[in-house]
XYZ file of C-alpha atoms in Angstrom:
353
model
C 8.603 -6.449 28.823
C 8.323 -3.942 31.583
C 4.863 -2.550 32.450
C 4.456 0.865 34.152
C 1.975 3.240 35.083
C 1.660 6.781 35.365
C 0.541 9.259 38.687
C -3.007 10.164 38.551
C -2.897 13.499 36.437
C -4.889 16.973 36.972
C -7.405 18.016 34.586
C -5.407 21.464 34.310
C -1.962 19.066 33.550
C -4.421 17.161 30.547
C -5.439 20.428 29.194
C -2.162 21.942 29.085
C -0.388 19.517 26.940
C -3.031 17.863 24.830
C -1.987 18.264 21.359
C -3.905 19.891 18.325
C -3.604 18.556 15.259
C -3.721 21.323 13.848
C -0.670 22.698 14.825
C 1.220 19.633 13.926
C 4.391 20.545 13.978
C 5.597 17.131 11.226
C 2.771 18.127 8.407
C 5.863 20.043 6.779
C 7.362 16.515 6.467
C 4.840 15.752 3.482
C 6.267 17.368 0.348
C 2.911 18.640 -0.779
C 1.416 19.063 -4.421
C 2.403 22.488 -5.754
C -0.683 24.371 -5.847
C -2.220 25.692 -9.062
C -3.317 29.106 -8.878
C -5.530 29.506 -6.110
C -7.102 32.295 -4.023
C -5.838 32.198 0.144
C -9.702 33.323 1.204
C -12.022 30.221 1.452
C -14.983 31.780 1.440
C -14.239 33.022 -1.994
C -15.074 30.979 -4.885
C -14.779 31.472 -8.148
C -16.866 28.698 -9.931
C -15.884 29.925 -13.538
C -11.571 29.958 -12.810
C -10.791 26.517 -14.139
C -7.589 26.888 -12.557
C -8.150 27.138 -9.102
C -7.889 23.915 -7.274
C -11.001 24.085 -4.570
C -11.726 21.280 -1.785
C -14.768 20.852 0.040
C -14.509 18.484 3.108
C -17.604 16.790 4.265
C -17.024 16.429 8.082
C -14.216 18.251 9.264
C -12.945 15.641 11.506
C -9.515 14.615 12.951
C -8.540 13.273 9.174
C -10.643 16.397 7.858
C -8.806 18.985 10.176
C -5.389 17.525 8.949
C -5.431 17.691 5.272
C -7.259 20.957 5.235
C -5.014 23.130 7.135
C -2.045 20.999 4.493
C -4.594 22.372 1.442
C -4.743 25.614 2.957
C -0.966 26.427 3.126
C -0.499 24.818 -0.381
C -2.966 27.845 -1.075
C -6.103 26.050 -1.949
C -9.483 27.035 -1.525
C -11.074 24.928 1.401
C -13.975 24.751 2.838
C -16.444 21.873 4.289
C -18.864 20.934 7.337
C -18.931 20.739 10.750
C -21.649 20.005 13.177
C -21.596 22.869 15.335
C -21.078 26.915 15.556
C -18.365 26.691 17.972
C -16.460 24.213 15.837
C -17.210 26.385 12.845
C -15.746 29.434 14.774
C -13.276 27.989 15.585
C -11.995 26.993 12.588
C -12.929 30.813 11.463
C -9.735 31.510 13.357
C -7.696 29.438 11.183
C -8.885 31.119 8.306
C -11.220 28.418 6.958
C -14.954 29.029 6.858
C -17.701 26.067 7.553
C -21.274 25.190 7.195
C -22.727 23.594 9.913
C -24.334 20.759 8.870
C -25.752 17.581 10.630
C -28.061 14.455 9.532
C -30.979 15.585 10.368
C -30.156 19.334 8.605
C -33.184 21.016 6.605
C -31.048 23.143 4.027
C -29.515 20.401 2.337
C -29.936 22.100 -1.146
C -27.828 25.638 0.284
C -25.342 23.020 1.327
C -25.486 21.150 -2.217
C -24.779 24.979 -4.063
C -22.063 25.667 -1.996
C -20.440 22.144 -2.854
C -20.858 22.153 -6.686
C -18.736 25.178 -7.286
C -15.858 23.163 -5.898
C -13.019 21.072 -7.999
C -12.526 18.501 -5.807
C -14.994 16.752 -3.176
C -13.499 14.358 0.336
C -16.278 12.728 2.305
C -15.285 12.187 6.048
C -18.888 11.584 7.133
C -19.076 8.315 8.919
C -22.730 6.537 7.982
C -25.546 6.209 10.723
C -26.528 2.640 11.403
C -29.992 3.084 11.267
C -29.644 5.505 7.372
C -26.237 4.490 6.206
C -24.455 7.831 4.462
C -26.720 10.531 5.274
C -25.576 12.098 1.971
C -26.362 9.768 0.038
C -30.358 9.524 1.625
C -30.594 12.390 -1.479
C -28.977 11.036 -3.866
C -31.026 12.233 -7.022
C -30.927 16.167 -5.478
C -27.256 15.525 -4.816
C -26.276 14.162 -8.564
C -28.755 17.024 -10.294
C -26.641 19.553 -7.948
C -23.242 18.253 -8.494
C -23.824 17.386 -12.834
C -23.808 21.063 -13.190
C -20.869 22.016 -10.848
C -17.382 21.825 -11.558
C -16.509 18.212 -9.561
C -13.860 16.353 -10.941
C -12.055 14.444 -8.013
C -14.320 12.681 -5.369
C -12.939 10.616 -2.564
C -14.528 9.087 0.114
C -13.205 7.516 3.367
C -14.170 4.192 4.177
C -12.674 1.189 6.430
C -11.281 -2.122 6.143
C -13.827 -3.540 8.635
C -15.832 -3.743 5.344
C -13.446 -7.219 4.836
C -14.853 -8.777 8.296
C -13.267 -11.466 10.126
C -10.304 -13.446 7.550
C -9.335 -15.642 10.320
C -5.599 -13.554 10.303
C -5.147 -13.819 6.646
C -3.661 -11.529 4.582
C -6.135 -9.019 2.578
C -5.765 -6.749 -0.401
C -8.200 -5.158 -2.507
C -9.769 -8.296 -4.847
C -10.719 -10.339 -1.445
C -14.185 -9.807 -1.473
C -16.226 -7.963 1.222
C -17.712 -9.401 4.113
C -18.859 -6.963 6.630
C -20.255 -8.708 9.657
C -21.286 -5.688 11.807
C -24.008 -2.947 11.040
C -21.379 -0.386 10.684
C -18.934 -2.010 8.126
C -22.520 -3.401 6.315
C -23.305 0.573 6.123
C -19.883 1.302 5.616
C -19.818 -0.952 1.955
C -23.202 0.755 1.176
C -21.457 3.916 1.303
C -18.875 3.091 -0.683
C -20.702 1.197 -3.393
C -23.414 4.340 -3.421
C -20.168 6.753 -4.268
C -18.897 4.850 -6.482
C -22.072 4.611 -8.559
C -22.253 8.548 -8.324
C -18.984 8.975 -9.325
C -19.994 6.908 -12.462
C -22.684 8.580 -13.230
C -21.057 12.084 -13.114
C -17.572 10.910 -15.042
C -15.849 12.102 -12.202
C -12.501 10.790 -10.919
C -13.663 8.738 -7.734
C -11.649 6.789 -5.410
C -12.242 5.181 -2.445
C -9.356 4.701 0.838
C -10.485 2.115 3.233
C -8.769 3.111 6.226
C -7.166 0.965 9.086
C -7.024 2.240 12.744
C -6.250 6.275 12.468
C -4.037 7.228 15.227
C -1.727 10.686 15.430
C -0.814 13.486 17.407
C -3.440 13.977 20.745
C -5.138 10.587 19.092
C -2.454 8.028 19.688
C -1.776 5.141 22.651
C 0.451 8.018 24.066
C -2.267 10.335 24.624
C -4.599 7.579 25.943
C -1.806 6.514 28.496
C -0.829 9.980 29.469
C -4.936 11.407 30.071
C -5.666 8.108 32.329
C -8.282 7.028 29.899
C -10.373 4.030 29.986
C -10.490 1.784 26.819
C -14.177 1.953 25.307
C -15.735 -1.747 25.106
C -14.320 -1.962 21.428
C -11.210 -1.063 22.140
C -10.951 -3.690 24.772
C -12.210 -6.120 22.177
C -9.669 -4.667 19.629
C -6.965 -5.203 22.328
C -6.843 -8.870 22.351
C -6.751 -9.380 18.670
C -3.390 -10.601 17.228
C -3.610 -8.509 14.280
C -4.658 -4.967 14.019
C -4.262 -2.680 10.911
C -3.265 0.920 11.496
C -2.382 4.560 9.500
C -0.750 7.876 10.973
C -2.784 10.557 9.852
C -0.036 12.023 7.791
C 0.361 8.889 5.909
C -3.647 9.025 5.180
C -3.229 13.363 4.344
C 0.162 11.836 1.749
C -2.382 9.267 -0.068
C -5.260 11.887 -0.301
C -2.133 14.176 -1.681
C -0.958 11.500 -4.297
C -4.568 10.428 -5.366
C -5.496 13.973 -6.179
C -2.015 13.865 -8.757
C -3.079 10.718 -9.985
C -6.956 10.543 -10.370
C -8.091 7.246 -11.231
C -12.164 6.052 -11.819
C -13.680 3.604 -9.157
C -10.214 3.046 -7.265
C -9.774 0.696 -4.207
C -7.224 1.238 -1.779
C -5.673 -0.105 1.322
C -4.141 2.646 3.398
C -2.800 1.227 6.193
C 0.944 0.549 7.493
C 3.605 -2.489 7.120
C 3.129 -3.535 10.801
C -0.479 -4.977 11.791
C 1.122 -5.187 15.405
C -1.122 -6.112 18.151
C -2.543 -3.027 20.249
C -1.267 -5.135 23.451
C 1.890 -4.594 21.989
C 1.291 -1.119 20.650
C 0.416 0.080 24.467
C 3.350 -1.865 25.867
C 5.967 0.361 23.512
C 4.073 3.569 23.978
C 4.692 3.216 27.632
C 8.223 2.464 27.143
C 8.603 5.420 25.345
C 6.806 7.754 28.164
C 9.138 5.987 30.576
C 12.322 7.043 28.535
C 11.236 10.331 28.105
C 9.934 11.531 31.628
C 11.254 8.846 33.655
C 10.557 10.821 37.310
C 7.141 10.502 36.987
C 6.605 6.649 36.239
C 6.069 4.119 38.526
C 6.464 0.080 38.670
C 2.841 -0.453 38.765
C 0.429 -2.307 36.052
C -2.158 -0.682 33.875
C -4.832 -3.339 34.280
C -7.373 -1.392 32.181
C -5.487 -2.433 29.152
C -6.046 -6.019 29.759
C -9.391 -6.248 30.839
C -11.860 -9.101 29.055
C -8.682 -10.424 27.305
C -10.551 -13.656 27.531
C -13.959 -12.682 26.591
C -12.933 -11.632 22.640
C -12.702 -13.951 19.667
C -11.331 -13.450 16.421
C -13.937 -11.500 14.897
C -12.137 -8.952 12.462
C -9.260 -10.915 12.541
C -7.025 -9.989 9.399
C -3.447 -8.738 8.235
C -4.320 -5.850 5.405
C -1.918 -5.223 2.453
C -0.951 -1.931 1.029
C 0.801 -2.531 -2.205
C -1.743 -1.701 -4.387
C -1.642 1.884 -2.171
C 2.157 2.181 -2.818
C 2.411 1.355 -6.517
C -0.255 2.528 -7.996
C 0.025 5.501 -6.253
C 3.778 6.163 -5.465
C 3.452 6.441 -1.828
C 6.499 5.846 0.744
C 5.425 5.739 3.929
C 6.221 8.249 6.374
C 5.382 6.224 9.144
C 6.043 2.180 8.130
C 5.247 0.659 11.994
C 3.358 2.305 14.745
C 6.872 2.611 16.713
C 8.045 5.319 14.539
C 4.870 6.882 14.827
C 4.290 7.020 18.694
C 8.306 7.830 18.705
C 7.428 10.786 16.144
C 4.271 11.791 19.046
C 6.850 11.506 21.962
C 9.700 13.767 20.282
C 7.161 16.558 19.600
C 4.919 16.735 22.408
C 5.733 19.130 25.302
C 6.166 18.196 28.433
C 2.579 17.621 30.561
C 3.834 17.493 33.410
């Protein structure tokens, strides 16, 4: 397979055609839930309307940003966190209002007041190494809070690192656990502290371990086209023959489907059919860039992209099923392989040069 390269790119050419999610323009593909009766205004909550459908997103994050601007045009109530004033400004604009909110944050309790009055509760918080789910550090403040609220949905966004290395086996939901790094140990903890809440509150509680979240202005597309460097574990991730993966729509579809069909202490894969490796993945998204803007690529190799091939091992290795995801559930996948995902990226995205 042909390997090219692109020019060396301006910063004013990267800022004028890096995609916001946002603004995506396939979210229409999702056939969303219709609505119940809810208000437009997000900072306006009515705690004693049982039928008002009302999400609160902890960390408004690339996943975050996706589903709520989906929630908000279904005409739901949404609010959540972010960890600074210009991010919560900015999302002002869009017509959803924040609470900045961090770790280390004193007014945990204002925060906990504002999140009991809503129906339905997504944690997008990744956990610190050193505290695990920050959340979750207050656990008995945070039940007392939410007992007396109107929760009944609670979903929180985990990983399938938390299955460790399988030596390239196939995975589903009953293999057991077996985080080898800090972060997937912390990421288990979070989802088995959740869980337990979720019990104790007889709330609906479900939790989506998540493969490799890619989408529009997040994609091997964007990386290619802004001249970036792969990170040390994504060079790592690069050489493995397996790697699981989800288009952000696909993840905003489950979250959709789980919030029609509310199960207690639910498991699920949510990942595609095509655990490709990201060797591969790179090698198509470049094929793609050539076929769309062919003047500007030239016969050169992107080295970067196979740097310390030789250094990884299998560590993570797996294949991760999503069965369980599509029948319990009902979901098709929008995107079934990363190729008609970074095709879907390509076909949208204006042209950066």
């Amino acid at each position: 397979m042909a390997v090219f390269q692109l020019p060396n790119l301006s910063p004013e050419i990267l800022l004028r055609f890096s995609p916001t999610p946002l603004d995506f323009i396939n979210r229409r593909r999702i056939n969303f839930f219709r609505p119940l009766s809810a208000i437009g205004d997000s900072q306006s909550v009515a705690p004693d309307s049982e039928s008002r459908n009302r999400m609160f997103i902890l960390g408004m994050g690339f996943v975050g940003g996706f589903f709520a601007q989906q929630l908000k045009e279904a005409n739901w109530v949404v609010s959540g966190t972010c960890r600074s004033d210009p991010k919560k400004k900015e999302w002002e604009k869009r017509g959803i209002n924040l609470h900045p909110f961090s770790a280390d944050s004193p007014e945990w309790s204002l925060l906990l007041d504002s999140v009991k009055d809503y129906t339905h509760l997504l944690i997008s918080i990744p956990p610190l190494a050193d505290i695990g789910d920050p959340m979750l550090r207050n656990v008995e403040l945070l039940r007392g809070k939410l007992s007396s609220g109107n929760l009944r949905w609670l979903c929180y966004l985990s990983s399938t690192s938390v299955y460790g290395d399988c030596g390239g086996a196939w995975v589903d939901e009953n293999h057991p656990p077996n985080p080898k790094t800090q972060s997937a140990k912390v990421r288990l903890a979070a989802e088995e502290g959740w869980l337990s809440l979720g019990r104790d509150l007889g709330v609906s509680t479900q939790i989506l371990r998540l493969g490799g979240i890619y989408g529009p202005g997040r994609s091997a597309i964007d990386t290619l086209l802004k001249q970036e460097r792969l990170s040390e574990g994504q060079k790592r991730r690069a050489s493995r023959k397996f790697t699981s993966r989800v288009h952000v729509e696909d993840i905003c579809q489950v979250l959709q489907a789980s919030t029609e069909k509310p199960s207690s202490g639910e498991i699920y894969n949510v990942v595609d059919d095509d655990p490709a490796p990201r060797e591969e993945v790179f090698e198509y998204a470049l094929e793609l860039i050539a076929k769309r803007w062919p003047e500007i690529i030239n016969t050169k190799p992107f080295p970067f992209l196979y740097e310390s091939r030789e250094e990884s091992s299998l560590r993570g290795e797996k294949r991760v099923r999503n069965e369980h995801m599509k029948n319990k559930l009902g979901v098709k996948l929008i995107y079934p392989s990363y190729k008609s995902g970074l095709q879907s990226i390509v076909e949208n995205m204006d042209n950066p040069f």
